[in-house]
Structure formats: structure tokens, C-alpha cells
Amino acid sequence: MEKLVFLLVLLTGSAIQSEDLTGKVFSFLSVSTTHYATLTPDVEGPYSALTLCLRSFPENGIAKTLFSLATPSKDNAFLLYQAEKGGYRVHINNLVHDFLLMPDNQNEWNSVCWTWDSKTGLTQVWVNGRRKRVKIESEPIASPSIILGQEQDSYGGRFDANQCFVGDLSDVHMWNYVLDSCAIQDYMNAFTFTPGNVLNWKALNYNVNGEVLVEPNHSTGCRQKPSKL
Ligand SMILES: *[C@@H]1O[C@H](CO)[C@@H](O)[C@H](O)[C@H]1NC(C)=O
Ligand SMILES: [Ca+2]
């Protein structure tokens, strides 16, 4: 009996291990099929609605894969992909829509939020405070495999080096409901907001593989030089 209790404590202990990554970033250092982070959601699917927010600082301007969520039957179940400058492509249960001509800071952080509601199909993407919308109707999203840094072509695998993310990602949060516009603006402006209940950057369950470093946000700006001495 004592052994069993001990084992249970061990099991639950490892299941709830999480890390506060406030002020930190995942740095993906180079093109590969082996550098990635696996995120474990705090709430299991199916999800009838989702909001995803993250900040990205891609090394070469185009982020490519920002967020890859696959299910056992659909590799592009909830996939956010930047195909070109200002072009954000969403995939929901393998359905695709391109949001073009979005704001896109070069050599700076970009804040991206994406909401989806399976009941209405309303799909919204916000980049740095600018919003675009479309209707994508599909069924709720089943049990997820969530990966940052690589694009899944199967459940948890089959990565393509041409689609990997190189650069920094931070403040990844996901909710199993649609955040209202004010909450999105709070995130965009880096004000206080309610952390994600599915993925929470302040208490993240994750594993890294390959060259993914957990680093402080290096682009915090250099100290201003005094204009005159
Ligand atoms: C990193 O620091 C810069 C400068 O303070 C800030 O603008 C940016 O939002 C920060 N990024 C993240 C993800 O914290
Ligand atoms: Ca895929």
C-alpha cells in the first residue's frame, strides 16, 4: 500500500511539473527537422473553440511554422503558418485560409492571436492589433499533439526542414474558448491578461528536443546613450 501511494505521488508529481517562462523565449537556432518543443496541454480535447496567442521573432523575417497541432486523423488540425511577409495561413481540421496583407514588423516581435469557434465557424486572426475574419466551419478538434518549431505531417512527427521555425517564440497561451476583443488587445499591448487554460506560458509543461534554448528575451533594447554628456 505504501509503495502504491509513493508511486501515485511520483506519477502525479511528474504530470504536473511545469515552468514559469515569463520573460523567457524559446530560441530555435537553425534549420533542421530535429529542433522542436513539445507542449502538453492542461485541458484535453476535443475543443469546440480555441484561442491561441503567441509572439514571434523569426530569424529571417518569415516565420513559417508558428504553431502545429495535429490529431491522430488530421495533421493540420490547428496549424498557424506564415507563408510570406504579412501572410498568415490558418489550417483548421485540414481546411485552409490565407490572411494576407497583415501587419508584419521586420526584426521585431510580432504578436499574433487566432480565435476559432466551431459552432459559428468564426475565425479571427489578429497581428499587432489588426484583425481579419473569415468563416471556417468544422467539427471540434480532437486530442492534440502540440509542437513548436516544426510542422507535423503525422501525429507527432514527419517534419520538413523547409517548414521549420528559426528564431524566437514567446508568450504562447491557448484557451479552449474565444477571448473577447478587449482581452486580445490586452495581450497585444502586453497588459495583464488571464493566462491560457490549455497552454500557459507562466506554467508550461514542455519538453525540448535538439537545439532549442530557453533564453531571456534578448531584444529588451539597449540602454539609451545619454544624448549629451
Ligand atoms: C522583448 O523585449 C522587447 C523590448 O523591451 C519588447 O518590445 C518585446 O515585446 C519583448 N518580447 C517578449 C516576447 O517579451
Ligand atoms: Ca502538416
PDB file of C-alpha atoms and ligand atoms in Angstrom:
ATOM      1  CA  MET A   1       0.000   0.000   0.000  1.00  0.00           C
ATOM      2  CA  GLU A   2       2.750   2.459   0.952  1.00  0.00           C
ATOM      3  CA  LYS A   3       4.535   1.616  -2.269  1.00  0.00           C
ATOM      4  CA  LEU A   4       1.391   2.289  -4.260  1.00  0.00           C
ATOM      5  CA  VAL A   5       0.884   5.688  -2.615  1.00  0.00           C
ATOM      6  CA  PHE A   6       4.520   6.539  -3.290  1.00  0.00           C
ATOM      7  CA  LEU A   7       4.138   5.550  -6.927  1.00  0.00           C
ATOM      8  CA  LEU A   8       0.975   7.649  -7.275  1.00  0.00           C
ATOM      9  CA  VAL A   9       2.755  10.659  -5.789  1.00  0.00           C
ATOM     10  CA  LEU A  10       5.596  10.151  -8.268  1.00  0.00           C
ATOM     11  CA  LEU A  11       3.205   9.868 -11.191  1.00  0.00           C
ATOM     12  CA  THR A  12       1.130  12.906 -10.326  1.00  0.00           C
ATOM     13  CA  GLY A  13       4.329  14.763  -9.430  1.00  0.00           C
ATOM     14  CA  SER A  14       5.729  14.327 -12.915  1.00  0.00           C
ATOM     15  CA  ALA A  15       2.386  15.062 -14.582  1.00  0.00           C
ATOM     16  CA  ILE A  16       2.023  18.491 -13.008  1.00  0.00           C
ATOM     17  CA  GLN A  17       5.619  19.614 -13.430  1.00  0.00           C
ATOM     18  CA  SER A  18       5.567  22.958 -15.172  1.00  0.00           C
ATOM     19  CA  GLU A  19       7.774  26.003 -15.540  1.00  0.00           C
ATOM     20  CA  ASP A  20       7.123  29.736 -15.405  1.00  0.00           C
ATOM     21  CA  LEU A  21       8.667  31.093 -18.621  1.00  0.00           C
ATOM     22  CA  THR A  22       7.712  34.736 -18.036  1.00  0.00           C
ATOM     23  CA  GLY A  23      10.286  36.990 -19.711  1.00  0.00           C
ATOM     24  CA  LYS A  24      11.830  34.000 -21.484  1.00  0.00           C
ATOM     25  CA  VAL A  25      11.796  32.767 -25.067  1.00  0.00           C
ATOM     26  CA  PHE A  26      12.332  29.503 -26.905  1.00  0.00           C
ATOM     27  CA  SER A  27      15.269  30.067 -29.272  1.00  0.00           C
ATOM     28  CA  PHE A  28      15.294  27.774 -32.302  1.00  0.00           C
ATOM     29  CA  LEU A  29      18.823  28.108 -33.596  1.00  0.00           C
ATOM     30  CA  SER A  30      18.968  26.580 -37.056  1.00  0.00           C
ATOM     31  CA  VAL A  31      17.138  24.892 -39.915  1.00  0.00           C
ATOM     32  CA  SER A  32      16.518  21.232 -39.050  1.00  0.00           C
ATOM     33  CA  THR A  33      13.959  18.502 -38.640  1.00  0.00           C
ATOM     34  CA  THR A  34      15.185  17.786 -35.122  1.00  0.00           C
ATOM     35  CA  HIS A  35      14.860  21.033 -33.143  1.00  0.00           C
ATOM     36  CA  TYR A  36      11.426  21.413 -31.554  1.00  0.00           C
ATOM     37  CA  ALA A  37       9.444  21.772 -28.356  1.00  0.00           C
ATOM     38  CA  THR A  38       6.551  19.509 -27.405  1.00  0.00           C
ATOM     39  CA  LEU A  39       3.826  21.148 -25.299  1.00  0.00           C
ATOM     40  CA  THR A  40       1.463  19.195 -23.058  1.00  0.00           C
ATOM     41  CA  PRO A  41      -1.990  20.807 -22.754  1.00  0.00           C
ATOM     42  CA  ASP A  42      -3.562  21.283 -19.320  1.00  0.00           C
ATOM     43  CA  VAL A  43      -7.041  20.599 -20.748  1.00  0.00           C
ATOM     44  CA  GLU A  44      -7.585  17.651 -23.076  1.00  0.00           C
ATOM     45  CA  GLY A  45      -9.607  17.909 -26.291  1.00  0.00           C
ATOM     46  CA  PRO A  46     -11.984  17.815 -28.005  1.00  0.00           C
ATOM     47  CA  TYR A  47     -12.025  21.617 -28.207  1.00  0.00           C
ATOM     48  CA  SER A  48     -15.182  23.213 -29.625  1.00  0.00           C
ATOM     49  CA  ALA A  49     -13.485  26.625 -29.536  1.00  0.00           C
ATOM     50  CA  LEU A  50      -9.893  27.803 -29.263  1.00  0.00           C
ATOM     51  CA  THR A  51      -7.852  30.963 -28.873  1.00  0.00           C
ATOM     52  CA  LEU A  52      -4.117  30.890 -29.492  1.00  0.00           C
ATOM     53  CA  CYS A  53      -1.794  33.815 -28.793  1.00  0.00           C
ATOM     54  CA  LEU A  54       1.966  33.977 -29.237  1.00  0.00           C
ATOM     55  CA  ARG A  55       4.794  36.357 -30.005  1.00  0.00           C
ATOM     56  CA  SER A  56       7.350  35.573 -32.666  1.00  0.00           C
ATOM     57  CA  PHE A  57      10.684  36.985 -33.767  1.00  0.00           C
ATOM     58  CA  PRO A  58      11.710  34.941 -36.791  1.00  0.00           C
ATOM     59  CA  GLU A  59      15.361  34.984 -37.767  1.00  0.00           C
ATOM     60  CA  ASN A  60      14.790  35.648 -41.463  1.00  0.00           C
ATOM     61  CA  GLY A  61      11.557  37.655 -41.460  1.00  0.00           C
ATOM     62  CA  ILE A  62       9.248  34.803 -42.494  1.00  0.00           C
ATOM     63  CA  ALA A  63       8.263  32.635 -39.563  1.00  0.00           C
ATOM     64  CA  LYS A  64       6.905  29.599 -41.475  1.00  0.00           C
ATOM     65  CA  THR A  65       5.507  27.248 -38.800  1.00  0.00           C
ATOM     66  CA  LEU A  66       4.323  29.243 -35.784  1.00  0.00           C
ATOM     67  CA  PHE A  67       2.193  26.553 -34.143  1.00  0.00           C
ATOM     68  CA  SER A  68       1.488  22.950 -35.126  1.00  0.00           C
ATOM     69  CA  LEU A  69      -1.355  20.989 -33.548  1.00  0.00           C
ATOM     70  CA  ALA A  70      -2.047  17.556 -35.047  1.00  0.00           C
ATOM     71  CA  THR A  71      -4.654  14.970 -34.131  1.00  0.00           C
ATOM     72  CA  PRO A  72      -4.425  11.236 -34.867  1.00  0.00           C
ATOM     73  CA  SER A  73      -6.523  11.672 -38.032  1.00  0.00           C
ATOM     74  CA  LYS A  74      -5.579  15.223 -39.159  1.00  0.00           C
ATOM     75  CA  ASP A  75      -2.007  16.526 -39.284  1.00  0.00           C
ATOM     76  CA  ASN A  76      -3.099  20.144 -39.854  1.00  0.00           C
ATOM     77  CA  ALA A  77      -5.834  20.207 -37.201  1.00  0.00           C
ATOM     78  CA  PHE A  78      -4.896  23.639 -35.839  1.00  0.00           C
ATOM     79  CA  LEU A  79      -1.874  24.972 -37.666  1.00  0.00           C
ATOM     80  CA  LEU A  80      -0.645  28.564 -37.915  1.00  0.00           C
ATOM     81  CA  TYR A  81       1.820  29.145 -40.727  1.00  0.00           C
ATOM     82  CA  GLN A  82       3.411  32.297 -42.074  1.00  0.00           C
ATOM     83  CA  ALA A  83       3.984  31.683 -45.769  1.00  0.00           C
ATOM     84  CA  GLU A  84       5.075  35.188 -46.781  1.00  0.00           C
ATOM     85  CA  LYS A  85       5.589  38.667 -45.374  1.00  0.00           C
ATOM     86  CA  GLY A  86       2.251  39.708 -43.859  1.00  0.00           C
ATOM     87  CA  GLY A  87       0.648  36.422 -44.945  1.00  0.00           C
ATOM     88  CA  TYR A  88      -0.733  34.230 -42.175  1.00  0.00           C
ATOM     89  CA  ARG A  89      -2.216  30.861 -43.145  1.00  0.00           C
ATOM     90  CA  VAL A  90      -4.564  29.068 -40.773  1.00  0.00           C
ATOM     91  CA  HIS A  91      -5.497  25.401 -41.042  1.00  0.00           C
ATOM     92  CA  ILE A  92      -8.477  24.020 -39.128  1.00  0.00           C
ATOM     93  CA  ASN A  93      -9.050  20.272 -39.461  1.00  0.00           C
ATOM     94  CA  ASN A  94      -7.099  20.465 -42.757  1.00  0.00           C
ATOM     95  CA  LEU A  95      -9.231  23.351 -44.137  1.00  0.00           C
ATOM     96  CA  VAL A  96      -7.074  26.320 -45.164  1.00  0.00           C
ATOM     97  CA  HIS A  97      -7.431  30.097 -45.297  1.00  0.00           C
ATOM     98  CA  ASP A  98      -4.809  32.776 -46.051  1.00  0.00           C
ATOM     99  CA  PHE A  99      -4.969  36.112 -44.242  1.00  0.00           C
ATOM    100  CA  LEU A 100      -2.897  38.390 -46.475  1.00  0.00           C
ATOM    101  CA  LEU A 101      -1.501  41.900 -46.024  1.00  0.00           C
ATOM    102  CA  MET A 102      -1.395  41.699 -42.241  1.00  0.00           C
ATOM    103  CA  PRO A 103       0.996  43.947 -40.309  1.00  0.00           C
ATOM    104  CA  ASP A 104       4.443  42.410 -40.118  1.00  0.00           C
ATOM    105  CA  ASN A 105       7.313  44.009 -38.205  1.00  0.00           C
ATOM    106  CA  GLN A 106      10.698  43.025 -39.531  1.00  0.00           C
ATOM    107  CA  ASN A 107      13.454  42.484 -36.989  1.00  0.00           C
ATOM    108  CA  GLU A 108      10.997  42.959 -34.177  1.00  0.00           C
ATOM    109  CA  TRP A 109       8.486  40.974 -32.190  1.00  0.00           C
ATOM    110  CA  ASN A 110       5.072  40.348 -33.742  1.00  0.00           C
ATOM    111  CA  SER A 111       2.080  39.452 -31.574  1.00  0.00           C
ATOM    112  CA  VAL A 112      -0.394  37.061 -33.145  1.00  0.00           C
ATOM    113  CA  CYS A 113      -3.750  35.854 -31.816  1.00  0.00           C
ATOM    114  CA  TRP A 114      -6.119  33.442 -33.504  1.00  0.00           C
ATOM    115  CA  THR A 115      -9.621  32.539 -32.376  1.00  0.00           C
ATOM    116  CA  TRP A 116     -11.969  29.888 -33.727  1.00  0.00           C
ATOM    117  CA  ASP A 117     -15.469  28.798 -32.750  1.00  0.00           C
ATOM    118  CA  SER A 118     -16.702  25.511 -34.212  1.00  0.00           C
ATOM    119  CA  LYS A 119     -20.382  26.435 -33.680  1.00  0.00           C
ATOM    120  CA  THR A 120     -20.348  29.621 -35.755  1.00  0.00           C
ATOM    121  CA  GLY A 121     -17.191  28.973 -37.767  1.00  0.00           C
ATOM    122  CA  LEU A 122     -15.988  32.482 -36.926  1.00  0.00           C
ATOM    123  CA  THR A 123     -12.221  32.572 -37.390  1.00  0.00           C
ATOM    124  CA  GLN A 124     -10.277  35.694 -36.448  1.00  0.00           C
ATOM    125  CA  VAL A 125      -6.603  36.467 -36.771  1.00  0.00           C
ATOM    126  CA  TRP A 126      -5.025  39.493 -35.109  1.00  0.00           C
ATOM    127  CA  VAL A 127      -1.495  40.657 -35.811  1.00  0.00           C
ATOM    128  CA  ASN A 128      -0.187  43.584 -33.755  1.00  0.00           C
ATOM    129  CA  GLY A 129      -3.722  44.809 -33.096  1.00  0.00           C
ATOM    130  CA  ARG A 130      -5.069  44.487 -36.678  1.00  0.00           C
ATOM    131  CA  ARG A 131      -7.895  41.965 -37.135  1.00  0.00           C
ATOM    132  CA  LYS A 132      -9.214  39.980 -40.114  1.00  0.00           C
ATOM    133  CA  ARG A 133     -12.039  37.450 -40.096  1.00  0.00           C
ATOM    134  CA  VAL A 134     -13.467  34.589 -42.101  1.00  0.00           C
ATOM    135  CA  LYS A 135     -15.889  31.708 -41.573  1.00  0.00           C
ATOM    136  CA  ILE A 136     -14.460  28.180 -41.339  1.00  0.00           C
ATOM    137  CA  GLU A 137     -16.955  25.569 -40.218  1.00  0.00           C
ATOM    138  CA  SER A 138     -15.645  22.288 -38.881  1.00  0.00           C
ATOM    139  CA  GLU A 139     -16.094  19.815 -36.055  1.00  0.00           C
ATOM    140  CA  PRO A 140     -14.375  20.228 -32.652  1.00  0.00           C
ATOM    141  CA  ILE A 141     -10.670  19.435 -32.536  1.00  0.00           C
ATOM    142  CA  ALA A 142      -9.772  16.072 -31.030  1.00  0.00           C
ATOM    143  CA  SER A 143      -6.874  15.041 -28.799  1.00  0.00           C
ATOM    144  CA  PRO A 144      -3.876  17.143 -29.741  1.00  0.00           C
ATOM    145  CA  SER A 145      -0.175  16.689 -30.289  1.00  0.00           C
ATOM    146  CA  ILE A 146       1.265  20.205 -29.989  1.00  0.00           C
ATOM    147  CA  ILE A 147       4.683  21.140 -31.345  1.00  0.00           C
ATOM    148  CA  LEU A 148       6.603  24.403 -31.692  1.00  0.00           C
ATOM    149  CA  GLY A 149       9.426  24.752 -34.208  1.00  0.00           C
ATOM    150  CA  GLN A 150       8.338  22.040 -36.654  1.00  0.00           C
ATOM    151  CA  GLU A 151       5.309  21.267 -38.806  1.00  0.00           C
ATOM    152  CA  GLN A 152       3.758  17.835 -38.244  1.00  0.00           C
ATOM    153  CA  ASP A 153       2.736  15.743 -41.238  1.00  0.00           C
ATOM    154  CA  SER A 154       1.738  12.923 -38.912  1.00  0.00           C
ATOM    155  CA  TYR A 155       0.750  12.736 -35.256  1.00  0.00           C
ATOM    156  CA  GLY A 156       3.934  13.956 -33.536  1.00  0.00           C
ATOM    157  CA  GLY A 157       6.274  13.542 -36.484  1.00  0.00           C
ATOM    158  CA  ARG A 158       7.191  13.673 -40.189  1.00  0.00           C
ATOM    159  CA  PHE A 159       8.807  17.120 -40.106  1.00  0.00           C
ATOM    160  CA  ASP A 160      10.017  19.100 -43.137  1.00  0.00           C
ATOM    161  CA  ALA A 161      13.145  21.277 -42.786  1.00  0.00           C
ATOM    162  CA  ASN A 162      11.665  23.753 -45.319  1.00  0.00           C
ATOM    163  CA  GLN A 163       8.795  24.485 -42.914  1.00  0.00           C
ATOM    164  CA  CYS A 164      10.647  24.692 -39.599  1.00  0.00           C
ATOM    165  CA  PHE A 165      10.754  27.830 -37.465  1.00  0.00           C
ATOM    166  CA  VAL A 166      14.099  29.564 -36.855  1.00  0.00           C
ATOM    167  CA  GLY A 167      14.159  32.413 -34.338  1.00  0.00           C
ATOM    168  CA  ASP A 168      12.438  33.141 -31.027  1.00  0.00           C
ATOM    169  CA  LEU A 169       8.932  32.327 -29.805  1.00  0.00           C
ATOM    170  CA  SER A 170       7.423  33.521 -26.550  1.00  0.00           C
ATOM    171  CA  ASP A 171       4.244  34.091 -24.534  1.00  0.00           C
ATOM    172  CA  VAL A 172       2.436  31.087 -26.011  1.00  0.00           C
ATOM    173  CA  HIS A 173      -1.042  30.807 -24.496  1.00  0.00           C
ATOM    174  CA  MET A 174      -4.088  28.796 -25.551  1.00  0.00           C
ATOM    175  CA  TRP A 175      -7.638  28.845 -24.230  1.00  0.00           C
ATOM    176  CA  ASN A 176     -10.491  26.434 -25.025  1.00  0.00           C
ATOM    177  CA  TYR A 177     -12.847  29.363 -25.594  1.00  0.00           C
ATOM    178  CA  VAL A 178     -12.906  32.557 -27.646  1.00  0.00           C
ATOM    179  CA  LEU A 179     -11.266  35.550 -25.975  1.00  0.00           C
ATOM    180  CA  ASP A 180     -13.137  38.819 -26.479  1.00  0.00           C
ATOM    181  CA  SER A 181     -11.551  41.737 -28.349  1.00  0.00           C
ATOM    182  CA  CYS A 182     -10.569  43.571 -25.170  1.00  0.00           C
ATOM    183  CA  ALA A 183      -8.709  40.534 -23.823  1.00  0.00           C
ATOM    184  CA  ILE A 184      -6.935  40.176 -27.182  1.00  0.00           C
ATOM    185  CA  GLN A 185      -5.942  43.853 -27.104  1.00  0.00           C
ATOM    186  CA  ASP A 186      -4.627  43.391 -23.567  1.00  0.00           C
ATOM    187  CA  TYR A 187      -2.438  40.555 -24.837  1.00  0.00           C
ATOM    188  CA  MET A 188      -1.303  42.605 -27.845  1.00  0.00           C
ATOM    189  CA  ASN A 189      -0.351  45.516 -25.617  1.00  0.00           C
ATOM    190  CA  ALA A 190       1.350  43.154 -23.131  1.00  0.00           C
ATOM    191  CA  PHE A 191      -1.001  44.306 -20.394  1.00  0.00           C
ATOM    192  CA  THR A 192      -2.241  41.945 -17.728  1.00  0.00           C
ATOM    193  CA  PHE A 193      -4.394  39.192 -19.189  1.00  0.00           C
ATOM    194  CA  THR A 194      -5.829  35.885 -17.993  1.00  0.00           C
ATOM    195  CA  PRO A 195      -3.275  33.198 -18.877  1.00  0.00           C
ATOM    196  CA  GLY A 196      -4.275  30.326 -21.141  1.00  0.00           C
ATOM    197  CA  ASN A 197      -6.115  27.409 -19.515  1.00  0.00           C
ATOM    198  CA  VAL A 198      -4.954  24.930 -22.192  1.00  0.00           C
ATOM    199  CA  LEU A 199      -1.403  26.256 -22.588  1.00  0.00           C
ATOM    200  CA  ASN A 200       0.001  28.742 -20.084  1.00  0.00           C
ATOM    201  CA  TRP A 201       3.445  30.300 -20.653  1.00  0.00           C
ATOM    202  CA  LYS A 202       3.537  31.073 -16.924  1.00  0.00           C
ATOM    203  CA  ALA A 203       3.185  27.375 -16.064  1.00  0.00           C
ATOM    204  CA  LEU A 204       4.179  25.455 -19.156  1.00  0.00           C
ATOM    205  CA  ASN A 205       4.504  21.681 -19.436  1.00  0.00           C
ATOM    206  CA  TYR A 206       7.037  21.104 -22.177  1.00  0.00           C
ATOM    207  CA  ASN A 207       9.962  19.101 -23.496  1.00  0.00           C
ATOM    208  CA  VAL A 208      12.629  20.330 -25.867  1.00  0.00           C
ATOM    209  CA  ASN A 209      14.473  18.284 -28.452  1.00  0.00           C
ATOM    210  CA  GLY A 210      17.599  19.335 -30.320  1.00  0.00           C
ATOM    211  CA  GLU A 211      18.873  22.911 -30.361  1.00  0.00           C
ATOM    212  CA  VAL A 212      16.092  24.764 -28.580  1.00  0.00           C
ATOM    213  CA  LEU A 213      17.335  27.080 -25.869  1.00  0.00           C
ATOM    214  CA  VAL A 214      15.244  28.658 -23.130  1.00  0.00           C
ATOM    215  CA  GLU A 215      16.689  32.152 -23.031  1.00  0.00           C
ATOM    216  CA  PRO A 216      15.848  35.557 -21.606  1.00  0.00           C
ATOM    217  CA  ASN A 217      14.281  37.968 -24.126  1.00  0.00           C
ATOM    218  CA  HIS A 218      17.499  39.357 -25.595  1.00  0.00           C
ATOM    219  CA  SER A 219      15.753  42.081 -27.561  1.00  0.00           C
ATOM    220  CA  THR A 220      14.893  44.094 -24.469  1.00  0.00           C
ATOM    221  CA  GLY A 221      16.582  47.081 -26.077  1.00  0.00           C
ATOM    222  CA  CYS A 222      19.962  48.537 -25.277  1.00  0.00           C
ATOM    223  CA  ARG A 223      20.325  51.209 -22.681  1.00  0.00           C
ATOM    224  CA  GLN A 224      19.767  54.653 -24.224  1.00  0.00           C
ATOM    225  CA  LYS A 225      23.006  56.536 -24.686  1.00  0.00           C
ATOM    226  CA  PRO A 226      22.889  59.899 -22.962  1.00  0.00           C
ATOM    227  CA  SER A 227      22.335  62.385 -25.781  1.00  0.00           C
ATOM    228  CA  LYS A 228      24.816  64.860 -24.318  1.00  0.00           C
ATOM    229  CA  LEU A 229      27.453  64.452 -21.669  1.00  0.00           C
TER     230      LEU A 229
HETATM  231  C1  LIG B   1      11.181  41.637 -25.645  1.00  0.00           C
HETATM  232  O1  LIG B   1      11.623  42.939 -25.277  1.00  0.00           O
HETATM  233  C2  LIG B   1      11.222  43.980 -26.165  1.00  0.00           C
HETATM  234  C3  LIG B   1      11.856  45.278 -25.713  1.00  0.00           C
HETATM  235  O2  LIG B   1      11.540  45.554 -24.364  1.00  0.00           O
HETATM  236  C4  LIG B   1       9.715  44.078 -26.172  1.00  0.00           C
HETATM  237  O3  LIG B   1       9.308  45.062 -27.067  1.00  0.00           O
HETATM  238  C5  LIG B   1       9.149  42.741 -26.608  1.00  0.00           C
HETATM  239  O4  LIG B   1       7.743  42.782 -26.518  1.00  0.00           O
HETATM  240  C6  LIG B   1       9.661  41.621 -25.712  1.00  0.00           C
HETATM  241  N1  LIG B   1       9.170  40.379 -26.243  1.00  0.00           N
HETATM  242  C7  LIG B   1       8.669  39.430 -25.486  1.00  0.00           C
HETATM  243  C8  LIG B   1       8.155  38.255 -26.181  1.00  0.00           C
HETATM  244  O5  LIG B   1       8.637  39.504 -24.296  1.00  0.00           O
HETATM  245 CA    CA B   2       1.264  19.124 -41.860  1.00  0.00          CA
END
